[in-house]
Short mmCIF file of N, CA and C in Angstrom, two decimals:
data_model
loop_
_atom_site.label_atom_id
_atom_site.label_comp_id
_atom_site.label_asym_id
_atom_site.label_seq_id
_atom_site.Cartn_x
_atom_site.Cartn_y
_atom_site.Cartn_z
N MET A 288 7.15 23.88 -0.48
CA MET A 288 6.71 22.64 -0.51
C MET A 288 5.86 22.84 0.52
N THR A 289 4.42 22.99 0.41
CA THR A 289 3.75 22.96 1.57
C THR A 289 3.63 21.65 2.18
N PHE A 290 3.61 21.95 3.69
CA PHE A 290 3.42 20.40 4.40
C PHE A 290 1.73 19.79 3.82
N ASP A 291 1.34 18.96 3.71
CA ASP A 291 0.04 18.30 3.39
C ASP A 291 -0.02 17.01 4.14
N ARG A 292 -0.51 16.93 5.24
CA ARG A 292 -0.64 15.99 6.47
C ARG A 292 -1.46 14.53 5.41
N GLU A 293 -2.47 14.84 5.06
CA GLU A 293 -3.58 14.02 4.59
C GLU A 293 -2.75 13.29 3.26
N LYS A 294 -2.35 14.06 2.41
CA LYS A 294 -1.62 13.75 1.07
C LYS A 294 -0.34 12.80 1.18
N ILE A 295 0.11 13.31 2.30
CA ILE A 295 1.61 12.29 3.00
C ILE A 295 1.09 11.00 3.19
N LEU A 296 0.26 10.70 4.11
CA LEU A 296 -0.43 10.03 4.83
C LEU A 296 -1.01 8.73 3.74
N ASP A 297 -2.05 9.33 2.54
CA ASP A 297 -2.36 8.79 1.57
C ASP A 297 -1.14 7.91 0.59
N TYR A 298 -0.17 8.86 0.59
CA TYR A 298 0.72 8.25 -0.48
C TYR A 298 1.56 7.06 0.25
N CYS A 299 1.74 7.18 1.54
CA CYS A 299 2.82 6.34 2.76
C CYS A 299 1.62 4.70 2.28
N ASN A 300 0.43 5.01 2.46
CA ASN A 300 -0.64 3.85 2.50
C ASN A 300 -0.41 3.49 1.19
N GLN A 301 -0.29 4.31 0.30
CA GLN A 301 -0.65 3.66 -1.24
C GLN A 301 0.23 2.84 -1.89
N ILE A 302 1.44 3.32 -1.48
CA ILE A 302 2.95 2.62 -2.06
C ILE A 302 3.05 1.51 -1.07
N SER A 303 2.55 1.31 -0.47
CA SER A 303 2.59 -0.35 1.07
C SER A 303 1.89 -1.27 0.47
N LYS A 304 1.15 -0.94 -0.39
CA LYS A 304 -0.23 -2.29 -0.97
C LYS A 304 0.58 -2.92 -1.46
N ASN A 305 0.30 -4.31 -1.09
CA ASN A 305 1.08 -5.88 -1.85
C ASN A 305 2.49 -5.81 -1.76
N THR A 306 3.18 -5.06 -0.39
CA THR A 306 4.59 -5.23 0.05
C THR A 306 4.41 -5.78 1.43
N LEU A 307 5.79 -5.90 2.38
CA LEU A 307 5.84 -6.37 3.54
C LEU A 307 4.86 -5.42 4.53
N MET A 308 5.02 -4.04 4.48
CA MET A 308 4.24 -3.47 5.02
C MET A 308 2.41 -4.01 5.40
N HIS A 309 2.00 -4.15 4.17
CA HIS A 309 0.47 -5.02 3.93
C HIS A 309 0.61 -5.93 4.40
N THR A 310 1.80 -6.86 4.72
CA THR A 310 1.67 -8.10 5.06
C THR A 310 1.42 -8.22 6.99
N LEU A 311 2.43 -7.25 7.11
CA LEU A 311 2.32 -6.90 8.91
C LEU A 311 1.11 -5.91 8.86
N ASN A 312 0.60 -5.55 8.29
CA ASN A 312 -0.56 -4.52 8.55
C ASN A 312 -0.33 -3.14 9.00
N ILE A 313 0.56 -2.70 8.67
CA ILE A 313 1.51 -1.66 8.95
C ILE A 313 0.21 -0.43 8.08
N GLU A 314 0.47 0.82 9.14
CA GLU A 314 -0.58 1.63 8.51
C GLU A 314 0.17 2.84 8.95
N TYR A 315 0.28 4.33 7.80
CA TYR A 315 0.85 5.15 8.61
C TYR A 315 0.01 6.25 9.08
N ILE A 316 -0.01 6.81 10.14
CA ILE A 316 -1.20 7.27 10.87
C ILE A 316 -0.70 8.66 11.16
N ASP A 317 0.15 9.03 11.33
CA ASP A 317 0.39 10.83 11.31
C ASP A 317 1.44 11.50 10.98
N ALA A 318 2.01 12.56 10.65
CA ALA A 318 2.87 12.77 9.91
C ALA A 318 2.99 14.47 10.52
N GLY A 319 4.43 15.28 10.21
CA GLY A 319 5.10 16.24 10.35
C GLY A 319 6.02 16.87 9.45
N PRO A 320 6.51 17.61 9.69
CA PRO A 320 7.49 18.34 9.10
C PRO A 320 8.91 17.47 9.26
N ASP A 321 8.86 17.04 10.37
CA ASP A 321 9.98 16.13 10.57
C ASP A 321 9.75 14.94 11.21
N PHE A 322 8.63 14.28 11.08
CA PHE A 322 8.30 12.78 11.52
C PHE A 322 7.38 12.08 10.92
N LEU A 323 7.18 11.01 11.18
CA LEU A 323 6.23 9.83 10.62
C LEU A 323 6.08 8.90 11.40
N VAL A 324 4.46 8.33 11.48
CA VAL A 324 4.29 7.89 12.23
C VAL A 324 3.26 6.60 11.59
N ALA A 325 3.68 5.26 12.36
CA ALA A 325 3.04 3.92 11.51
C ALA A 325 2.60 3.11 12.68
N LYS A 326 1.51 2.41 12.41
CA LYS A 326 1.28 1.45 13.77
C LYS A 326 1.22 -0.03 12.97
N MET A 327 1.22 -0.78 14.09
CA MET A 327 1.49 -2.20 13.27
C MET A 327 0.47 -3.39 14.82
N PRO A 328 -0.29 -3.83 14.36
CA PRO A 328 -0.82 -4.78 15.58
C PRO A 328 0.09 -5.96 15.83
N VAL A 329 -0.07 -5.97 17.30
CA VAL A 329 0.61 -7.48 17.66
C VAL A 329 -0.20 -8.53 17.85
N ASN A 330 -0.22 -9.64 17.19
CA ASN A 330 -0.94 -10.54 17.31
C ASN A 330 0.26 -11.76 16.92
N SER A 331 -0.47 -12.65 16.73
CA SER A 331 0.50 -13.93 16.40
C SER A 331 1.09 -14.10 15.08
N ALA A 332 0.83 -13.24 14.16
CA ALA A 332 1.00 -13.36 12.98
C ALA A 332 2.71 -12.27 13.01
N VAL A 333 2.92 -11.82 14.05
CA VAL A 333 4.36 -10.77 14.40
C VAL A 333 4.63 -11.33 15.64
N HIS A 334 4.67 -12.61 16.00
CA HIS A 334 5.10 -13.10 17.66
C HIS A 334 6.41 -14.00 17.08
N GLN A 335 6.94 -14.35 17.96
CA GLN A 335 8.07 -15.37 17.95
C GLN A 335 7.70 -16.63 18.80
N PRO A 336 8.59 -17.45 18.54
CA PRO A 336 7.81 -18.72 19.25
C PRO A 336 7.17 -18.74 20.72
N MET A 337 7.75 -17.81 21.16
CA MET A 337 7.46 -17.89 22.65
C MET A 337 6.19 -16.82 22.79
N GLY A 338 5.59 -16.53 21.79
CA GLY A 338 4.29 -15.47 22.00
C GLY A 338 4.52 -14.22 21.97
N LEU A 339 5.57 -13.44 21.96
CA LEU A 339 6.26 -12.06 22.24
C LEU A 339 6.36 -11.94 20.87
N LEU A 340 6.16 -9.92 20.79
CA LEU A 340 6.30 -9.50 19.54
C LEU A 340 7.94 -9.89 18.94
N HIS A 341 7.83 -10.09 17.73
CA HIS A 341 9.58 -10.61 17.63
C HIS A 341 10.42 -9.62 16.64
N GLY A 342 11.69 -9.53 17.27
CA GLY A 342 12.32 -8.13 17.25
C GLY A 342 12.24 -7.87 15.41
N GLY A 343 12.22 -8.70 14.64
CA GLY A 343 12.27 -8.68 13.51
C GLY A 343 11.15 -7.64 13.02
N ALA A 344 9.77 -7.95 13.65
CA ALA A 344 8.79 -6.90 13.05
C ALA A 344 9.19 -5.74 13.40
N SER A 345 9.78 -5.47 14.38
CA SER A 345 9.91 -4.64 15.38
C SER A 345 10.68 -3.80 14.09
N VAL A 346 11.58 -4.21 14.13
CA VAL A 346 12.94 -3.66 12.85
C VAL A 346 12.24 -3.61 11.48
N ALA A 347 11.13 -4.15 11.00
CA ALA A 347 10.25 -3.78 9.83
C ALA A 347 9.81 -2.99 10.02
N LEU A 348 9.01 -2.50 11.24
CA LEU A 348 7.88 -1.24 11.31
C LEU A 348 9.22 0.07 11.34
N ALA A 349 10.26 0.10 12.22
CA ALA A 349 11.34 0.81 12.23
C ALA A 349 11.85 1.13 10.73
N GLU A 350 12.36 0.08 9.76
CA GLU A 350 12.68 0.66 8.97
C GLU A 350 11.51 1.15 7.62
N SER A 351 10.50 0.32 7.65
CA SER A 351 9.18 0.81 6.76
C SER A 351 8.98 2.40 7.54
N VAL A 352 8.94 2.89 8.57
CA VAL A 352 8.56 4.19 8.31
C VAL A 352 9.60 5.06 8.27
N GLY A 353 11.14 4.79 8.70
CA GLY A 353 12.00 5.74 8.41
C GLY A 353 12.17 5.87 6.98
N SER A 354 12.07 4.87 6.30
CA SER A 354 12.63 4.97 4.26
C SER A 354 11.42 5.67 4.23
N ALA A 355 10.03 5.59 4.66
CA ALA A 355 8.87 6.12 3.87
C ALA A 355 8.95 7.56 4.38
N ALA A 356 9.54 8.20 5.40
CA ALA A 356 10.29 9.14 5.84
C ALA A 356 11.26 9.84 5.01
N SER A 357 12.23 9.03 4.90
CA SER A 357 13.28 9.85 3.51
C SER A 357 12.70 10.03 2.48
N MET A 358 11.51 9.31 2.17
CA MET A 358 11.37 9.39 0.58
C MET A 358 10.35 10.69 0.60
N LEU A 359 9.91 11.57 1.66
CA LEU A 359 9.05 12.23 2.13
C LEU A 359 10.43 14.12 1.52
N TYR A 360 11.45 13.49 1.77
CA TYR A 360 12.50 14.60 1.41
C TYR A 360 12.75 14.81 0.17
N ILE A 361 13.02 14.04 -0.37
CA ILE A 361 13.65 13.65 -1.82
C ILE A 361 12.76 13.60 -3.17
N ASN A 362 13.11 14.00 -4.25
CA ASN A 362 12.52 14.73 -5.63
C ASN A 362 12.62 13.06 -5.67
N SER A 363 11.42 12.36 -5.87
CA SER A 363 11.52 10.89 -6.29
C SER A 363 11.75 10.81 -7.89
N GLU A 364 11.59 11.78 -8.54
CA GLU A 364 11.59 12.01 -9.71
C GLU A 364 13.17 11.53 -9.93
N LEU A 365 14.30 12.10 -9.43
CA LEU A 365 15.41 12.34 -9.34
C LEU A 365 16.53 11.16 -8.64
N SER A 366 16.13 11.29 -7.53
CA SER A 366 16.54 10.40 -6.24
C SER A 366 15.61 9.11 -6.13
N GLU A 367 16.27 8.07 -5.01
CA GLU A 367 15.34 7.25 -4.48
C GLU A 367 16.59 7.20 -2.86
N VAL A 368 15.98 5.82 -2.02
CA VAL A 368 16.14 6.17 -0.74
C VAL A 368 16.65 4.54 -0.76
N ARG A 369 18.16 4.07 -0.23
CA ARG A 369 18.15 2.72 0.29
C ARG A 369 18.47 2.81 1.74
N GLY A 370 18.06 1.94 2.47
CA GLY A 370 18.57 1.54 3.89
C GLY A 370 19.98 1.08 3.64
N ILE A 371 21.02 1.59 4.65
CA ILE A 371 22.02 0.97 4.64
C ILE A 371 22.80 0.59 5.91
N GLU A 372 22.06 1.12 7.04
CA GLU A 372 22.36 0.25 8.25
C GLU A 372 20.86 0.44 9.42
N ILE A 373 20.96 -0.63 10.19
CA ILE A 373 19.80 -0.34 11.17
C ILE A 373 20.11 -1.17 12.42
N SER A 374 19.94 -0.66 13.65
CA SER A 374 20.08 -1.02 15.06
C SER A 374 18.95 -0.99 15.73
N ALA A 375 18.63 -2.14 16.88
CA ALA A 375 17.89 -1.87 17.24
C ALA A 375 17.93 -2.69 19.06
N ASN A 376 17.70 -1.56 19.56
CA ASN A 376 17.42 -2.39 20.85
C ASN A 376 16.24 -2.25 21.60
N HIS A 377 15.74 -3.85 21.55
CA HIS A 377 14.41 -4.19 22.21
C HIS A 377 14.63 -3.90 23.84
N LEU A 378 13.38 -3.14 24.08
CA LEU A 378 13.56 -2.97 25.73
C LEU A 378 12.38 -3.53 26.50
N LYS A 379 11.51 -3.84 26.09
CA LYS A 379 9.87 -4.36 26.55
C LYS A 379 9.58 -5.33 25.73
N ALA A 380 9.09 -6.30 26.63
CA ALA A 380 8.09 -7.47 25.39
C ALA A 380 6.68 -6.89 25.45
N LYS A 381 6.14 -7.33 24.42
CA LYS A 381 4.79 -7.02 23.87
C LYS A 381 4.29 -8.45 23.29
N ARG A 382 2.92 -8.52 24.11
CA ARG A 382 2.47 -9.88 23.71
C ARG A 382 1.05 -9.70 22.47
N ASN A 383 0.80 -8.23 22.75
CA ASN A 383 -0.60 -8.14 21.98
C ASN A 383 -1.16 -6.41 21.95
N GLY A 384 -1.71 -6.32 21.35
CA GLY A 384 -1.85 -4.46 21.02
C GLY A 384 -1.34 -4.28 19.44
N ILE A 385 -1.24 -2.48 20.02
CA ILE A 385 -0.51 -2.33 19.28
C ILE A 385 0.99 -1.28 19.49
N VAL A 386 1.36 -1.49 18.30
CA VAL A 386 3.03 -0.48 18.57
C VAL A 386 3.14 0.81 17.85
N TYR A 387 3.35 1.37 17.71
CA TYR A 387 3.60 2.78 17.13
C TYR A 387 5.10 2.86 16.84
N GLY A 388 5.46 3.31 15.30
CA GLY A 388 6.82 3.75 15.26
C GLY A 388 6.61 5.24 14.77
N THR A 389 7.76 5.98 15.47
CA THR A 389 7.78 7.17 15.38
C THR A 389 9.05 7.53 14.64
N ALA A 390 8.80 7.95 13.57
CA ALA A 390 10.37 8.46 12.74
C ALA A 390 11.11 9.81 12.97
N ARG A 391 11.79 10.28 13.54
CA ARG A 391 12.45 11.65 13.98
C ARG A 391 13.43 11.95 13.13
N ILE A 392 13.76 12.58 12.63
CA ILE A 392 15.14 13.06 11.48
C ILE A 392 16.22 13.29 12.76
N VAL A 393 17.11 12.79 12.40
CA VAL A 393 18.56 13.42 13.55
C VAL A 393 19.39 14.22 12.63
N HIS A 394 19.58 13.49 11.07
CA HIS A 394 20.35 14.49 10.17
C HIS A 394 19.89 14.22 8.78
N LYS A 395 19.92 15.43 8.06
CA LYS A 395 19.17 15.51 6.63
C LYS A 395 20.22 16.03 6.03
N GLY A 396 21.17 15.30 5.50
CA GLY A 396 21.97 15.75 4.47
C GLY A 396 21.77 15.29 2.83
N LYS A 397 22.52 15.96 2.31
CA LYS A 397 21.75 15.37 0.70
C LYS A 397 22.23 13.97 0.48
N SER A 398 23.02 13.31 1.06
CA SER A 398 23.17 11.79 0.43
C SER A 398 22.91 11.06 1.74
N ILE A 399 22.97 11.53 3.07
CA ILE A 399 22.71 10.68 4.10
C ILE A 399 21.15 11.29 5.02
N HIS A 400 20.62 10.02 5.19
CA HIS A 400 19.67 10.57 6.12
C HIS A 400 19.54 9.94 7.51
N LEU A 401 19.36 10.47 8.72
CA LEU A 401 19.68 9.62 10.06
C LEU A 401 18.37 9.71 10.84
N TRP A 402 17.79 8.77 11.17
CA TRP A 402 16.47 8.93 11.70
C TRP A 402 16.24 8.24 13.00
N GLU A 403 15.93 8.44 14.19
CA GLU A 403 15.73 7.76 15.21
C GLU A 403 13.92 7.44 15.42
N ILE A 404 13.86 5.84 15.60
CA ILE A 404 12.31 5.15 15.69
C ILE A 404 12.47 5.01 16.71
N ARG A 405 11.29 5.28 17.58
CA ARG A 405 10.91 4.71 18.85
C ARG A 405 9.94 4.50 18.60
N ILE A 406 9.78 3.12 19.02
CA ILE A 406 8.52 2.00 19.02
C ILE A 406 7.96 1.85 20.67
N THR A 407 6.71 2.27 20.51
CA THR A 407 5.98 2.74 21.87
C THR A 407 4.70 1.94 21.64
N ASP A 408 4.35 1.53 22.96
CA ASP A 408 2.75 0.85 22.35
C ASP A 408 1.64 1.92 23.08
N GLU A 409 0.46 0.85 23.45
CA GLU A 409 -0.51 2.01 23.66
C GLU A 409 -0.25 2.94 24.88
N ASN A 410 0.09 2.79 26.01
CA ASN A 410 0.44 3.13 26.77
C ASN A 410 1.96 3.95 27.23
N ASP A 411 2.10 4.12 25.69
CA ASP A 411 3.46 5.03 25.64
C ASP A 411 4.85 4.35 26.19
N ASN A 412 5.11 2.91 26.78
CA ASN A 412 6.00 1.91 26.91
C ASN A 412 6.98 2.01 25.94
N LEU A 413 8.10 2.68 26.02
CA LEU A 413 9.09 2.40 24.87
C LEU A 413 9.51 0.92 24.97
N ILE A 414 9.03 0.30 23.50
CA ILE A 414 9.21 -0.91 23.42
C ILE A 414 10.88 -1.62 22.71
N SER A 415 10.98 -0.86 21.94
CA SER A 415 12.13 -0.83 21.07
C SER A 415 12.81 0.47 20.65
N LEU A 416 14.21 0.70 20.81
CA LEU A 416 14.61 1.88 20.21
C LEU A 416 15.67 2.03 19.01
N CYS A 417 15.03 2.37 17.93
CA CYS A 417 15.57 2.17 16.74
C CYS A 417 16.72 3.39 16.18
N LYS A 418 17.69 2.95 15.41
CA LYS A 418 18.54 4.20 14.78
C LYS A 418 18.65 3.65 13.06
N LEU A 419 18.25 4.22 12.02
CA LEU A 419 18.44 3.83 10.72
C LEU A 419 18.94 4.88 9.84
N THR A 420 19.94 4.39 9.05
CA THR A 420 20.58 5.61 7.91
C THR A 420 20.22 4.94 6.57
N ASN A 421 19.67 5.89 6.22
CA ASN A 421 19.55 5.78 4.55
C ASN A 421 20.19 6.38 4.14
N MET A 422 20.76 6.27 2.62
CA MET A 422 21.41 6.68 1.35
C MET A 422 20.28 7.41 0.60
N VAL A 423 20.28 8.32 -0.08
CA VAL A 423 19.94 9.18 -1.22
C VAL A 423 20.97 8.72 -2.57
N LEU A 424 20.43 8.28 -3.38
CA LEU A 424 21.00 7.80 -4.51
C LEU A 424 20.33 8.48 -5.57
N PRO A 425 21.05 8.74 -7.20
CA PRO A 425 20.23 9.21 -8.16
C PRO A 425 19.42 8.14 -8.56
N LYS A 426 18.49 8.40 -9.12
CA LYS A 426 17.85 7.27 -9.43
C LYS A 426 18.14 6.42 -10.80
N ARG A 427 17.99 5.42 -10.61
CA ARG A 427 18.81 4.43 -11.50
C ARG A 427 17.34 4.23 -12.64
N LYS A 428 17.72 4.10 -14.14
CA LYS A 428 17.04 3.46 -15.37
C LYS A 428 16.05 2.56 -14.85
N SER A 429 16.88 1.63 -14.61
CA SER A 429 15.82 -0.04 -14.41
C SER A 429 16.03 -0.30 -12.94
N GLN A 430 14.64 -0.77 -13.03
CA GLN A 430 14.05 -0.83 -11.74
C GLN A 430 14.63 -2.32 -10.66
N ASP A 431 15.57 -3.02 -11.58
CA ASP A 431 16.19 -4.19 -10.73
C ASP A 431 16.77 -3.98 -9.95
N SER A 432 17.52 -2.66 -8.96
CA SER A 432 18.31 -2.49 -8.29
C SER A 432 17.98 -3.10 -7.08
#
């Protein structure tokens, strides 16, 4: 399969319409053979009551970019991806601006993908460090799962 950066970014942004990613203004902005990058604005929509980036919003960014990255490695006609575990260490507070989630593959097995997602800001400060495990399952006939 030939790597097509623009096609991948367009696909990831298209499937995000009318989802949590759309609600959080997450946009996929870069891709490579072993990574995917998305950005999210930091403003009151993603703040916790103290006016800081909510850890849950950071985790939503991490799971979004890591799950989308796993989808790039599978045949979506035959398989689907499910996040089964995520962990996050929130290291630095952020009040406004933009954060970037960069997912890099750690392990790409037939049934398990392990991703490291680094959430950084405009100055490359590490905001959160996340780990996401995705399971690759045979595609079910029903979309109710």
